[in-house]
Tab-separated table of C-alpha atoms in Angstrom:
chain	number	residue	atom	x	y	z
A	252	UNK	CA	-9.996	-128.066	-48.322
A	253	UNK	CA	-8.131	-126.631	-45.090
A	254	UNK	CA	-11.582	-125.399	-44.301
A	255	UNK	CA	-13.630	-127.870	-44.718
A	256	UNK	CA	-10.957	-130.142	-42.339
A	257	UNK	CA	-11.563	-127.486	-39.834
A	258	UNK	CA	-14.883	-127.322	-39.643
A	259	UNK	CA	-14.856	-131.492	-39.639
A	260	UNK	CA	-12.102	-130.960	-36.529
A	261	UNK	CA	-14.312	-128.543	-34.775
A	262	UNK	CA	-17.855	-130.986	-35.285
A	263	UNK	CA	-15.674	-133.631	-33.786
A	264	UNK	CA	-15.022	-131.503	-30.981
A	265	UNK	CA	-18.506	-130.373	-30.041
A	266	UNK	CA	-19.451	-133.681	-30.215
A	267	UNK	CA	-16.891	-134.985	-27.822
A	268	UNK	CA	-17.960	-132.222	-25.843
A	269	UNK	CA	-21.599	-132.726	-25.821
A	270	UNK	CA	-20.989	-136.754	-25.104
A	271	UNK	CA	-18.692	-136.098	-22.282
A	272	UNK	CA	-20.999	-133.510	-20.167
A	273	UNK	CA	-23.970	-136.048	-21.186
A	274	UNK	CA	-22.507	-138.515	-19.854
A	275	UNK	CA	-21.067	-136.922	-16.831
A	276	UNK	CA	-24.241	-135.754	-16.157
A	277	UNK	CA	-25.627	-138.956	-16.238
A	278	UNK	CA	-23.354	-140.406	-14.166
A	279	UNK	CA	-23.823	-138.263	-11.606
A	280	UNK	CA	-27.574	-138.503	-11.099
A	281	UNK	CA	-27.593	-142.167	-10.958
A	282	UNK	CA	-25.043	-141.772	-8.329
A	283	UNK	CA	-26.851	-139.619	-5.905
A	284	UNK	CA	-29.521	-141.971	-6.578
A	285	UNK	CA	-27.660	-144.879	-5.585
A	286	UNK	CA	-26.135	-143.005	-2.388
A	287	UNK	CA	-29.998	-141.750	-1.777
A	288	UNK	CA	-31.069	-145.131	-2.586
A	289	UNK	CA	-29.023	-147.084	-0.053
A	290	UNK	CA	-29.134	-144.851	2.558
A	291	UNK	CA	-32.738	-144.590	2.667
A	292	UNK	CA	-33.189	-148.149	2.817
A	293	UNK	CA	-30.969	-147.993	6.110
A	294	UNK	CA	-33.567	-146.180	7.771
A	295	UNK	CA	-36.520	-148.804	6.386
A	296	UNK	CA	-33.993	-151.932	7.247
A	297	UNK	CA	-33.730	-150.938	10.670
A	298	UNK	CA	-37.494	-150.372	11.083
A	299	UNK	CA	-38.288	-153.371	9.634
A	300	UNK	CA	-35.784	-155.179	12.140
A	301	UNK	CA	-38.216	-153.564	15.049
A	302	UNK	CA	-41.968	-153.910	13.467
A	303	UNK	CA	-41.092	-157.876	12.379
A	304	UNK	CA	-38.084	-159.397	13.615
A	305	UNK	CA	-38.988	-162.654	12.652
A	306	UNK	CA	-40.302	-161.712	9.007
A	307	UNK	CA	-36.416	-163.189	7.764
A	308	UNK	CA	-37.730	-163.148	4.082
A	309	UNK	CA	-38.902	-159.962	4.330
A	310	UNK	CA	-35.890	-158.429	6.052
A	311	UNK	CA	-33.208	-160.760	3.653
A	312	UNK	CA	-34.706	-159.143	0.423
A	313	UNK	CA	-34.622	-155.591	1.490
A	314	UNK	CA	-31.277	-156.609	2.423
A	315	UNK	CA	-30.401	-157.407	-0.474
A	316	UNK	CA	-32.061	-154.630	-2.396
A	317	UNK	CA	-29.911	-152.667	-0.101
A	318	UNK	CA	-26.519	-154.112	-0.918
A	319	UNK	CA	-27.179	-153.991	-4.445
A	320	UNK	CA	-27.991	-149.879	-3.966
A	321	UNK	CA	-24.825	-149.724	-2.061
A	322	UNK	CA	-23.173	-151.918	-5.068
A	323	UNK	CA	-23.870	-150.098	-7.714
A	324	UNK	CA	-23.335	-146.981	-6.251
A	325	UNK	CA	-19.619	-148.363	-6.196
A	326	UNK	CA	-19.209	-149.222	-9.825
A	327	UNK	CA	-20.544	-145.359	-10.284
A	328	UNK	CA	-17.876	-144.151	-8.132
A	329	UNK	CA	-15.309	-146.214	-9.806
A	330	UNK	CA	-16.072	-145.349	-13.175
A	331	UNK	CA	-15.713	-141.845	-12.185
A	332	UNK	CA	-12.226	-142.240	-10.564
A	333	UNK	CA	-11.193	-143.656	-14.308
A	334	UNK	CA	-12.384	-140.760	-16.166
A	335	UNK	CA	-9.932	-138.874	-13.526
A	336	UNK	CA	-13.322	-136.570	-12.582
A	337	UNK	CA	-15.795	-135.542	-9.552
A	338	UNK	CA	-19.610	-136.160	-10.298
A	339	UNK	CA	-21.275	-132.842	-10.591
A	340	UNK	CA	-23.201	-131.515	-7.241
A	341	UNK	CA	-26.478	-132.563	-8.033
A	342	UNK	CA	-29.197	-132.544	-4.753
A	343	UNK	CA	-32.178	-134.173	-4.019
A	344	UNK	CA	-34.639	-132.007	-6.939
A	345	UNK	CA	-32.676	-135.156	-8.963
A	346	UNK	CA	-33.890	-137.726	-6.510
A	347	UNK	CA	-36.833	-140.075	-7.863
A	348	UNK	CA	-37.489	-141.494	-4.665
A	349	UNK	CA	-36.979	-137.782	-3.202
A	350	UNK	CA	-39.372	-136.316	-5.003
A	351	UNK	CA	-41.794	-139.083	-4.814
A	352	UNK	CA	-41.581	-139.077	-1.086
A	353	UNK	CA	-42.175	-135.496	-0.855
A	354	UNK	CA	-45.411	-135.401	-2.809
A	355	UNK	CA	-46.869	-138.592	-1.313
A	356	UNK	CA	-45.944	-138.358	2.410
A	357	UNK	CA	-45.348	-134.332	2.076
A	358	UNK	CA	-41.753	-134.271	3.897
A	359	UNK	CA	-38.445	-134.858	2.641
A	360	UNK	CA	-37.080	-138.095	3.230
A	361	UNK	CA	-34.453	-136.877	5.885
A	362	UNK	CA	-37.542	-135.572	7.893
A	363	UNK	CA	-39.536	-139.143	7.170
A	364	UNK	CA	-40.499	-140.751	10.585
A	365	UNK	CA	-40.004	-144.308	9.178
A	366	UNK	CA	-40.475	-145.846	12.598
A	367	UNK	CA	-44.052	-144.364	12.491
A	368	UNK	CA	-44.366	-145.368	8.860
A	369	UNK	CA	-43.901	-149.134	9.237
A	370	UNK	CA	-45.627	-149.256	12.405
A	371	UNK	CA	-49.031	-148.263	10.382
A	372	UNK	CA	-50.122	-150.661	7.517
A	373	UNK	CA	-51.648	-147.755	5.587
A	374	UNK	CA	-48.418	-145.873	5.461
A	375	UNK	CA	-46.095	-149.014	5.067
A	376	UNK	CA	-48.553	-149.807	2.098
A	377	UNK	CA	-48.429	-146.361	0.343
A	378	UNK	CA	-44.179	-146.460	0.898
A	379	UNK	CA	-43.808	-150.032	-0.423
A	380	UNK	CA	-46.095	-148.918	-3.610
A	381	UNK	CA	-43.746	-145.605	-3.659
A	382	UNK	CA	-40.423	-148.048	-3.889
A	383	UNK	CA	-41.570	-150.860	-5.862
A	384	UNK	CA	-43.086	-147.830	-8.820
A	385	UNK	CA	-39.808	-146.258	-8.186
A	386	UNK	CA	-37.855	-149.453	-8.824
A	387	UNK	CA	-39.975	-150.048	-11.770
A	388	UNK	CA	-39.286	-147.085	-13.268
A	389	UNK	CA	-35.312	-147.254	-13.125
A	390	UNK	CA	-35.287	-150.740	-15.099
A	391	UNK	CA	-37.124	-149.149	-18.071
A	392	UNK	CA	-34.964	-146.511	-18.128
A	393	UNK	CA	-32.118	-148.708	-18.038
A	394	UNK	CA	-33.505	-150.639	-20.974
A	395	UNK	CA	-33.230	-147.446	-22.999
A	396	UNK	CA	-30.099	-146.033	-21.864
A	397	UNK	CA	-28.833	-149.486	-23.188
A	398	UNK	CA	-29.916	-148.435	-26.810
A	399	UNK	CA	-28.587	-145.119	-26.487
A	400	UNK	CA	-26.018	-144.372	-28.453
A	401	UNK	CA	-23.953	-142.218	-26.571
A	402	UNK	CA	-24.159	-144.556	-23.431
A	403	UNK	CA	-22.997	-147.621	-26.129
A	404	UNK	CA	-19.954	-145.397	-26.739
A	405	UNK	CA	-18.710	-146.264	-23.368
A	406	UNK	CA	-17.971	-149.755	-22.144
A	407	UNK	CA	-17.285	-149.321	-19.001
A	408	UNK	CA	-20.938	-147.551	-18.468
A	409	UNK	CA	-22.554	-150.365	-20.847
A	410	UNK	CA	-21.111	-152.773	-18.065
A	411	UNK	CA	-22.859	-151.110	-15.383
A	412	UNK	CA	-25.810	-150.793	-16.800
A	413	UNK	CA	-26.385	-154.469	-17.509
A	414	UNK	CA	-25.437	-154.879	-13.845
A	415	UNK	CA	-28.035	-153.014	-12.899
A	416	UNK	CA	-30.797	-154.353	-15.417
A	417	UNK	CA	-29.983	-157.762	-14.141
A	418	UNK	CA	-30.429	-156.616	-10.264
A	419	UNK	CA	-33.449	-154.481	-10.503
A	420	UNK	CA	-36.474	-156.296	-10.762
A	421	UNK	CA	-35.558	-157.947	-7.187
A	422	UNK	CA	-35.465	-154.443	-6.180
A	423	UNK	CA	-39.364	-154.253	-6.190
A	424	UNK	CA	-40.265	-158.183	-5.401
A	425	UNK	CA	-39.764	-157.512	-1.642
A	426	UNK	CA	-42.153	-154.829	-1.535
A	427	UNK	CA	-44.958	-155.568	-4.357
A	428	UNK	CA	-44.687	-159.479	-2.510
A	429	UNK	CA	-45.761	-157.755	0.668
A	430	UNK	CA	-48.556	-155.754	-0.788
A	431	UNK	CA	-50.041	-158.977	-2.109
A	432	UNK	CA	-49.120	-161.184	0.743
A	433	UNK	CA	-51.131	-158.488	3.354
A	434	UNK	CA	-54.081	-158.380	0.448
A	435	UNK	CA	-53.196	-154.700	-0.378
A	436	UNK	CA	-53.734	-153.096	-3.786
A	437	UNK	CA	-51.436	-152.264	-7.060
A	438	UNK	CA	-50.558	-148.545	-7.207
A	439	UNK	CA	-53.412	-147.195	-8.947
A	440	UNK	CA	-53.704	-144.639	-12.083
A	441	UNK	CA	-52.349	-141.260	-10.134
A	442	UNK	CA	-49.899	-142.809	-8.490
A	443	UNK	CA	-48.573	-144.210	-11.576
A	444	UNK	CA	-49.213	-140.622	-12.934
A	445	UNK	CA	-46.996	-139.079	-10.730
A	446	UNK	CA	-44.414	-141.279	-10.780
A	447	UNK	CA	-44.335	-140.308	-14.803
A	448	UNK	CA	-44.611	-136.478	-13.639
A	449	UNK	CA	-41.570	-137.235	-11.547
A	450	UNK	CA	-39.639	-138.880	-14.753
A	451	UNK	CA	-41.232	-136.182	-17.116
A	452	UNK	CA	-39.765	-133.385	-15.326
A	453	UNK	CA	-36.605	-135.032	-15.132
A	454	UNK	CA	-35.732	-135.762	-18.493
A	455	UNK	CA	-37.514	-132.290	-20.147
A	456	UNK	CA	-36.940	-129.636	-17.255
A	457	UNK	CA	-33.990	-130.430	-15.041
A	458	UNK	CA	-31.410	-132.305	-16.938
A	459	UNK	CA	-31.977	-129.728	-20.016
A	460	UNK	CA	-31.126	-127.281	-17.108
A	461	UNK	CA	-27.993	-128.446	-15.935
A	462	UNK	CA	-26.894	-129.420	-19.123
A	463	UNK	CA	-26.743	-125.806	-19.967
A	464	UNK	CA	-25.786	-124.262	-16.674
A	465	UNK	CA	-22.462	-122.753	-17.451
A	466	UNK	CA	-21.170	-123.027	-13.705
A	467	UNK	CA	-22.053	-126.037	-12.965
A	468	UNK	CA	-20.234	-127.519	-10.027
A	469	UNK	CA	-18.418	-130.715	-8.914
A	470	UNK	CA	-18.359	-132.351	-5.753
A	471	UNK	CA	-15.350	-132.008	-3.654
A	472	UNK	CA	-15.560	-135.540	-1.925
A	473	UNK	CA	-17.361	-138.254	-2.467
A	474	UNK	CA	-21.332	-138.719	-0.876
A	475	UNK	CA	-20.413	-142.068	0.998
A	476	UNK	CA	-17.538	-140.191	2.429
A	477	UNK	CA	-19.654	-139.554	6.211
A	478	UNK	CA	-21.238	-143.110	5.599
A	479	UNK	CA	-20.338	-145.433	8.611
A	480	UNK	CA	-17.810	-147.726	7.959
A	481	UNK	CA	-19.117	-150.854	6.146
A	482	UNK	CA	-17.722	-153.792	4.073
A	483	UNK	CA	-18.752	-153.689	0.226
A	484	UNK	CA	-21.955	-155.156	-1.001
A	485	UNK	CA	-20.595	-157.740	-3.090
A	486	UNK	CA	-18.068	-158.427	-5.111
A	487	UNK	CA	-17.727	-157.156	-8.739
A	488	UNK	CA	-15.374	-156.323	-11.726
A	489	UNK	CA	-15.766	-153.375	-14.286
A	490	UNK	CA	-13.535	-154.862	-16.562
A	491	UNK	CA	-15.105	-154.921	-20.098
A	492	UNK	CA	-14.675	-158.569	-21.558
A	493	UNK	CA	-12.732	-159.056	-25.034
């Protein structure tokens, strides 16, 4: 009987164990995404402002999509602080938009000329296909992690989640409205492709990885930490509901 109440303690444990570096794990890709997120968009805000100053719908929407980056990036940050943790040190082989950006316009997005991008239709067509795909893809992943049961163990996360399901398809409107508005096409079969290589490799390769990496770091301060000073993107409560 003893036993069999130890072996029940110790399955408890690993299983605790294998939730909590799941979900830290998970936590801290989606928020270097969000950081990456946000801060990209800087850089395509600003050339935006310069190409079409007076394309206000345009430049409110990417705005927006911006604020909500910077927004949820928060509630990540937040929901670390009350687990009393760092997010692990993950870099930019965990960035969708990263890699996507690297294998369509063949430079990392800290070397991206944007100003050169958004001057040239072409370009500005293949990076607002690149966004809107990438957009695409978070809210059906989003959809699942809803279902998952070891996200639906935490509240908290649940919360932030359904924040972000609710935001994201506004996140590619902006872009996919100005590929139809300017009579450009949908992202075609290989572009779709890649963007499910991207995913693929993700979810089977590098997460697999990490989870098992024995040394795996944390980060010692927080990725907005160098940011220039800015006001929050919008109000919002993580407080689970009764």
């Amino acid at each position: 009987m003893a036993g069999r109440l130890e072996r029940k303690e110790l399955d408890r444990s690993m299983m605790t164990w294998f939730r909590e570096r799941y979900l830290d794990l998970l936590g801290s890709i989606y928020i270097y995404n969000e950081h990456r997120g946000y801060r990209s968009i800087d850089r395509v805000l600003e050339a935006v402002r310069r190409r079409a100053p007076d394309d206000h719908a345009l430049i409110a929407a990417i705005e927006q999509h911006r604020a909500d980056e910077r927004k949820h990036y928060v509630m990540f940050k937040r929901w670390f602080e009350l687990r009393g943790s760092m997010p692990y040190f993950i870099d930019r082989t965990c960035g969708h938009i990263d890699r996507f950006v690297e294998i369509m316009f063949r430079s990392t997005i800290d070397e991206l000329d944007t100003d050169a991008i958004v001057a040239r239709d072409d370009l500005f067509e293949r990076l607002c296909r690149v966004i809107a795909l990438t957009e695409q893809r978070g809210h059906r992943q989003v959809e699942i992690l809803l279902r998952h049961s070891l996200v639906r163990h935490d509240a908290v996360l649940m919360r932030i989640f359904r924040i972000i399901e609710r935001d994201e398809p506004s996140h590619w409107a902006p872009y996919q409205g100005w590929l139809h508005s300017h009579g450009k096409r949908d992202p075609k079969w290989w572009e779709r492709a890649i963007d499910t290589f991207i995913h693929s490799e993700l979810l089977f390769f590098k997460l697999p990885v990490l989870f098992l990496h024995p040394r795996l770091l944390r980060r010692t301060q927080w990725a907005d930490a160098s940011d220039p000073a800015e006001a929050l993107a919008s109000s919002f409560s993580l407080a689970v509901p009764r």
